[in-house]
Coordinates of C-alpha atoms and ligand atoms in Angstrom, one line a residue:
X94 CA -182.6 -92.9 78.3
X95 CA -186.4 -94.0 79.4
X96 CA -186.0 -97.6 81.6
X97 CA -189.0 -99.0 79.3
X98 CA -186.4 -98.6 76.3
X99 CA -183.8 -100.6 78.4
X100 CA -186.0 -103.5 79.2
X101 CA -186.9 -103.6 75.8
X102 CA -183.2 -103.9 74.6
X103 CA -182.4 -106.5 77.5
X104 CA -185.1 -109.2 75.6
X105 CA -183.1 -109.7 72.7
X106 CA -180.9 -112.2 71.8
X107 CA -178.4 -110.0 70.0
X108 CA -177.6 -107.6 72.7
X109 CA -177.2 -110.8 75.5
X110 CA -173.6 -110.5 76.4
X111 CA -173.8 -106.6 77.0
X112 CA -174.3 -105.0 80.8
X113 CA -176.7 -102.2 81.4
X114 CA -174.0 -99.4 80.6
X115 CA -173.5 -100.9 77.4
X116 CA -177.9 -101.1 76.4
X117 CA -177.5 -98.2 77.4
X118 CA -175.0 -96.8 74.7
X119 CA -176.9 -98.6 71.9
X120 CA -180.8 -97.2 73.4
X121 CA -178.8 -93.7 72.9
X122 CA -178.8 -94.1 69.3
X123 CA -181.8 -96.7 68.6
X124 CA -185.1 -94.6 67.3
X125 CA -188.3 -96.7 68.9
X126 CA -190.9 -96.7 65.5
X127 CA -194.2 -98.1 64.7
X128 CA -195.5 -100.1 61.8
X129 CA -199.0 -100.9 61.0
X130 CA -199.8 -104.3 59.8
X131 CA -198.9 -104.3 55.7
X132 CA -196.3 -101.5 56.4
X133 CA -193.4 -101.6 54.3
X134 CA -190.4 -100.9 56.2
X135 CA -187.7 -101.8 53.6
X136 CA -187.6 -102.2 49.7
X137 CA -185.6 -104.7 47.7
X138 CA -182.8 -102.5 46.1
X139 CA -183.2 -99.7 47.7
X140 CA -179.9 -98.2 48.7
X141 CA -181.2 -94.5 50.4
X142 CA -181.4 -95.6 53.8
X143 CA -179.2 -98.5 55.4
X144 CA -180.3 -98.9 58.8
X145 CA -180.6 -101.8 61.0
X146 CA -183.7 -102.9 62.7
X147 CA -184.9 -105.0 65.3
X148 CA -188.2 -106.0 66.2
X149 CA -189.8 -105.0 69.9
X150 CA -193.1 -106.5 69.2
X151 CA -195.2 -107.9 66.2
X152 CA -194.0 -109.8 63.3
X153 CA -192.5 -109.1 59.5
X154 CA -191.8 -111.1 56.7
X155 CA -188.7 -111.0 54.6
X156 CA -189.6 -111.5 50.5
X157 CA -188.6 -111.3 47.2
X158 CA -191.1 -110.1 44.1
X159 CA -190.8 -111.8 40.9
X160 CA -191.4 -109.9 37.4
X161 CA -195.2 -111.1 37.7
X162 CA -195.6 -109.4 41.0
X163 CA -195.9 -113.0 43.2
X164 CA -194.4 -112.4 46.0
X165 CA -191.7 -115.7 47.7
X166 CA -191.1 -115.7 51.6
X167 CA -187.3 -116.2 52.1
X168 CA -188.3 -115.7 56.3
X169 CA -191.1 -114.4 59.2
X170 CA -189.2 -112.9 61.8
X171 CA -190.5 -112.4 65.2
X172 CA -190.0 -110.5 68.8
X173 CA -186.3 -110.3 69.1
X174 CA -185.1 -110.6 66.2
X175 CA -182.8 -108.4 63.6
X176 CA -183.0 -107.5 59.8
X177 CA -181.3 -105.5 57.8
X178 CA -177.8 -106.6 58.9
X179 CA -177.0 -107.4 54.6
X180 CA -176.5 -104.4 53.8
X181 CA -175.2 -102.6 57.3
X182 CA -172.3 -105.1 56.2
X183 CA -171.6 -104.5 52.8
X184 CA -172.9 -101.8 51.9
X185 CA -175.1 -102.8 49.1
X186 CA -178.6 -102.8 48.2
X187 CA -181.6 -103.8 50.2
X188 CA -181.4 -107.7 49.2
X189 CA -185.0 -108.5 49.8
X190 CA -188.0 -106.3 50.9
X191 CA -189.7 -106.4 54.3
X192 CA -193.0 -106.0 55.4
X193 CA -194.6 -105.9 58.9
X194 CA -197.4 -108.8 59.0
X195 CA -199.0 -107.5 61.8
X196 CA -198.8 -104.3 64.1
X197 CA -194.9 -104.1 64.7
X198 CA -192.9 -102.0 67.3
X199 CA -189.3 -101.6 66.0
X200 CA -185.8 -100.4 66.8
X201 CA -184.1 -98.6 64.1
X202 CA -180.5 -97.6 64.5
X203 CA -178.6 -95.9 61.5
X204 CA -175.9 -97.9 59.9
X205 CA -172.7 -96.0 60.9
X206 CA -174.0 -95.7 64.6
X207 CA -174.6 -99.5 64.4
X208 CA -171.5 -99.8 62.9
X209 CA -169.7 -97.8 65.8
X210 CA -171.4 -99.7 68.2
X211 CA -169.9 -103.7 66.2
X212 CA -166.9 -102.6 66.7
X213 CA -167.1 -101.1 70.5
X214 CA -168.5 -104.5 71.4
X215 CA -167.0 -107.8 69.1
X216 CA -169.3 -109.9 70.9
X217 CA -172.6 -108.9 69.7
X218 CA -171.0 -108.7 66.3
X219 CA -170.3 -112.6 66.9
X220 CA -173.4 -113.3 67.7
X221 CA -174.8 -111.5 64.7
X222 CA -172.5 -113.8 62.9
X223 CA -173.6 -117.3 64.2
X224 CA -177.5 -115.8 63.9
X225 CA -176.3 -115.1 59.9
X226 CA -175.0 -118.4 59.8
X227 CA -178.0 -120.3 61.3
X228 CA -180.2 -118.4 58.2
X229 CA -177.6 -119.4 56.0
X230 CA -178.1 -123.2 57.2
X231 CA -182.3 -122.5 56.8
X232 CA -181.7 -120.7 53.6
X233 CA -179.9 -124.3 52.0
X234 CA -182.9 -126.3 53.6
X235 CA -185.2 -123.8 51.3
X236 CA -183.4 -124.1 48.1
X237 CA -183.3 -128.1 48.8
X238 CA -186.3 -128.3 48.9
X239 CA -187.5 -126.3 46.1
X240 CA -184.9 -128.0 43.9
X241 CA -185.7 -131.7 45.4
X242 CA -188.9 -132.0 46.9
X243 CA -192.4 -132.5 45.2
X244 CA -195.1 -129.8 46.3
X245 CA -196.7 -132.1 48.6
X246 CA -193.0 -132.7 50.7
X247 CA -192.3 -128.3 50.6
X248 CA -195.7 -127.8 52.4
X249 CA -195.0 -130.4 54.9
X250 CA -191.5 -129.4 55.4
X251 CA -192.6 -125.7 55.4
X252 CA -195.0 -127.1 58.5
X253 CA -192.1 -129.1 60.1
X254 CA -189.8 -125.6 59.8
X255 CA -193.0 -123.8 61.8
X256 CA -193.4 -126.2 64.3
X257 CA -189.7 -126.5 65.4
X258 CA -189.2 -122.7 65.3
X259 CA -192.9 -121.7 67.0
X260 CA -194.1 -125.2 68.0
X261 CA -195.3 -125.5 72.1
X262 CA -195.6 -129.3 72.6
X263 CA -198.1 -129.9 75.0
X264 CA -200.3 -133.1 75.7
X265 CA -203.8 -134.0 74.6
X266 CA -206.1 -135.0 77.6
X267 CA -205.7 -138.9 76.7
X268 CA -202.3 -138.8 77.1
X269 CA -201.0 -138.5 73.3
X270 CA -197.8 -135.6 72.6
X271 CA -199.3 -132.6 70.1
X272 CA -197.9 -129.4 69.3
X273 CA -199.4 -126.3 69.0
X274 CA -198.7 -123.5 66.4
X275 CA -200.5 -120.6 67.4
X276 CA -201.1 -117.6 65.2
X277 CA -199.9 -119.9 62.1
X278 CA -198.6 -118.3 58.7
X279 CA -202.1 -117.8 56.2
X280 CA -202.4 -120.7 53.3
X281 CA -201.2 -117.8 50.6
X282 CA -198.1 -117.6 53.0
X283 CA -197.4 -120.8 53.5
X284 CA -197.7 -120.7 49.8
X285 CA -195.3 -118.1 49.4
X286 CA -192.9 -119.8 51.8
X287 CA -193.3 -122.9 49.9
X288 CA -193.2 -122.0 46.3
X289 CA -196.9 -123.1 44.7
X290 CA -200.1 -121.7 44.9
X291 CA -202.8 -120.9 47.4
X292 CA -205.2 -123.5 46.3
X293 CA -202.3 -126.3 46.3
X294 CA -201.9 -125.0 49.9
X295 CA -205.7 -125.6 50.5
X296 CA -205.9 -128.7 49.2
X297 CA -202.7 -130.1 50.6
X298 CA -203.5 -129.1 54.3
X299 CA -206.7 -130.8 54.0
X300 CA -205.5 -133.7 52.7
X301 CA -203.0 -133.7 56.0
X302 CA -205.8 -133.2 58.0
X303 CA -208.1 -136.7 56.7
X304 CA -204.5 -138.4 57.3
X305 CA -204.8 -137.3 60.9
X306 CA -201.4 -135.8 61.0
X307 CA -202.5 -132.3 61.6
X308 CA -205.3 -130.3 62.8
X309 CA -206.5 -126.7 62.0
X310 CA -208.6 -124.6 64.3
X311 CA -209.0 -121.4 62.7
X312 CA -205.7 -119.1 63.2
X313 CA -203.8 -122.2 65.4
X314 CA -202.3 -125.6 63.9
X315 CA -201.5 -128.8 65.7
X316 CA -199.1 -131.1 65.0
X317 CA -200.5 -134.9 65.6
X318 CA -198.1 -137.1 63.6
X319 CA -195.0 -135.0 64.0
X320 CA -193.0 -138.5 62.2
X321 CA -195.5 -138.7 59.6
X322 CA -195.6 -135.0 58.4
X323 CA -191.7 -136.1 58.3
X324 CA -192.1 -138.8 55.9
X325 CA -194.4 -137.0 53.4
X326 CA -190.5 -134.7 53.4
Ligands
CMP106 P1 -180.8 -106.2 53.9 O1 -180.3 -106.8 52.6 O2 -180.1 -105.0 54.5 O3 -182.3 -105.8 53.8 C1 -183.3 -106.9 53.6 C2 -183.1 -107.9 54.8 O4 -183.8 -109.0 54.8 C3 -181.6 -108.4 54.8 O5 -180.7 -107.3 55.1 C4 -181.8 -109.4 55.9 O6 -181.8 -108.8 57.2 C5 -183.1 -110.0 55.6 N1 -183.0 -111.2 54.8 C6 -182.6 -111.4 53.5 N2 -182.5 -112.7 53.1 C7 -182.9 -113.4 54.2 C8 -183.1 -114.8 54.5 N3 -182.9 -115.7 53.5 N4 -183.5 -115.1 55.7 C9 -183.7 -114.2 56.7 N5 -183.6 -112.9 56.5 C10 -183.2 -112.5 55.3

């Protein structure tokens, strides 16, 4: 198996507890692919091909389409991490649809041979358990908020939920604590993620940005007033 295929495998989370003999069983059966930007690489209920996946490089997002063709975010996943695991598991139906959001490489592996592979080696299957679980946890934050929050409170929680999963604190030159988002979600996803329109979006993140909590310089955002983003929860 080519090296560059093992270094790639050694960078994810998933795979941490296994030794170089054991990447190397799972790089037997992984298929490197490429996806352009916009690509779809899985359809909601679509139950012809099962595999799993895991991204090299690049970025996808994870949605469901309602009736009138809006699309809602249920999760951007980055370098490193899996989908596809739903239906590896049960069986079933693609639960949501996937779609690379920017130039993606990607492991495939076919569902028995990932299947094989779970049960040669329990511990990455516990780790895909406590990765499930911490989605789980986010996915009960979503429907919270949606059920609980006004618009205003989803957009800044949607914000909060970007900076702590992307964030890079770093300090501006007086002194004050900021953190940087770089490469932040568009306003129609944030919209998506958050459950209103684009224009709500708009308005919203400019109305954060008079308040001085947050600043937006073209594709990054910074955080100012991390505690005041929290209170408009
Ligand atoms: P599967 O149902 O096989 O295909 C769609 C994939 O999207 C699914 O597996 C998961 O990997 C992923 N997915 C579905 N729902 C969520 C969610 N709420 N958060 C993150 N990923 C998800």
């Amino acid at each position: 198996m080519a090296e560059d295929k093992l270094e790639l495998l050694r960078g994810v989370d998933l795979f941490s507890s296994l030794d170089s003999d054991q990447l190397r069983i799972i790089g037997q059966v992984a298929i490197e692919k490429h996806y352009r930007k916009d690509e779809t690489i899985i359809l909601e209920e679509d139950d012809t091909n099962l595999s799993f996946f895991i991204i090299v490089t690049g970025q996808v997002k994870v949605y469901l389409t309602g009736v009138d063709g809006r699309e809602a975010i249920l999760a951007l996943l980055k370098e490193g991490e899996f989908f596809g695991e739903m239906s590896l598991l049960d069986g079933e139906p693609r639960s949501a649809s996937v779609k690379a959001v920017e130039n993606s490489k990607i492991l495939m592996v076919r569902r028995e041979d990932f299947l094989e592979e779970l049960r040669k080696f329990p511990d990455v299957a516990l780790e895909m358990l406590a990765e499930i679980s911490r989605r789980l946890r986010k996915a009960n934050k979503q429907i919270s908020s949606l059920a609980l929050m006004s618009v205003y409170g989803r957009i800044a929680s949607c914000l909060i939920q970007l900076m702590e999963e992307q964030g890079v604190r770093t300090k501006a030159t007086d002194g004050t604590r900021m953190t940087l988002i770089r490469n932040r979600p568009t306003q129609q996803e944030i919209s998506e993620m958050a459950g209103t329109t684009r224009e709500t979006v708009s308005r919203v993140l400019n109305n954060l940005q008079k308040k001085g909590y947050i600043v937006m310089q073209g594709k990054d955002l910074i955080i100012l007033q991390e505690d005041e983003l929290k209170h408009e929860e």
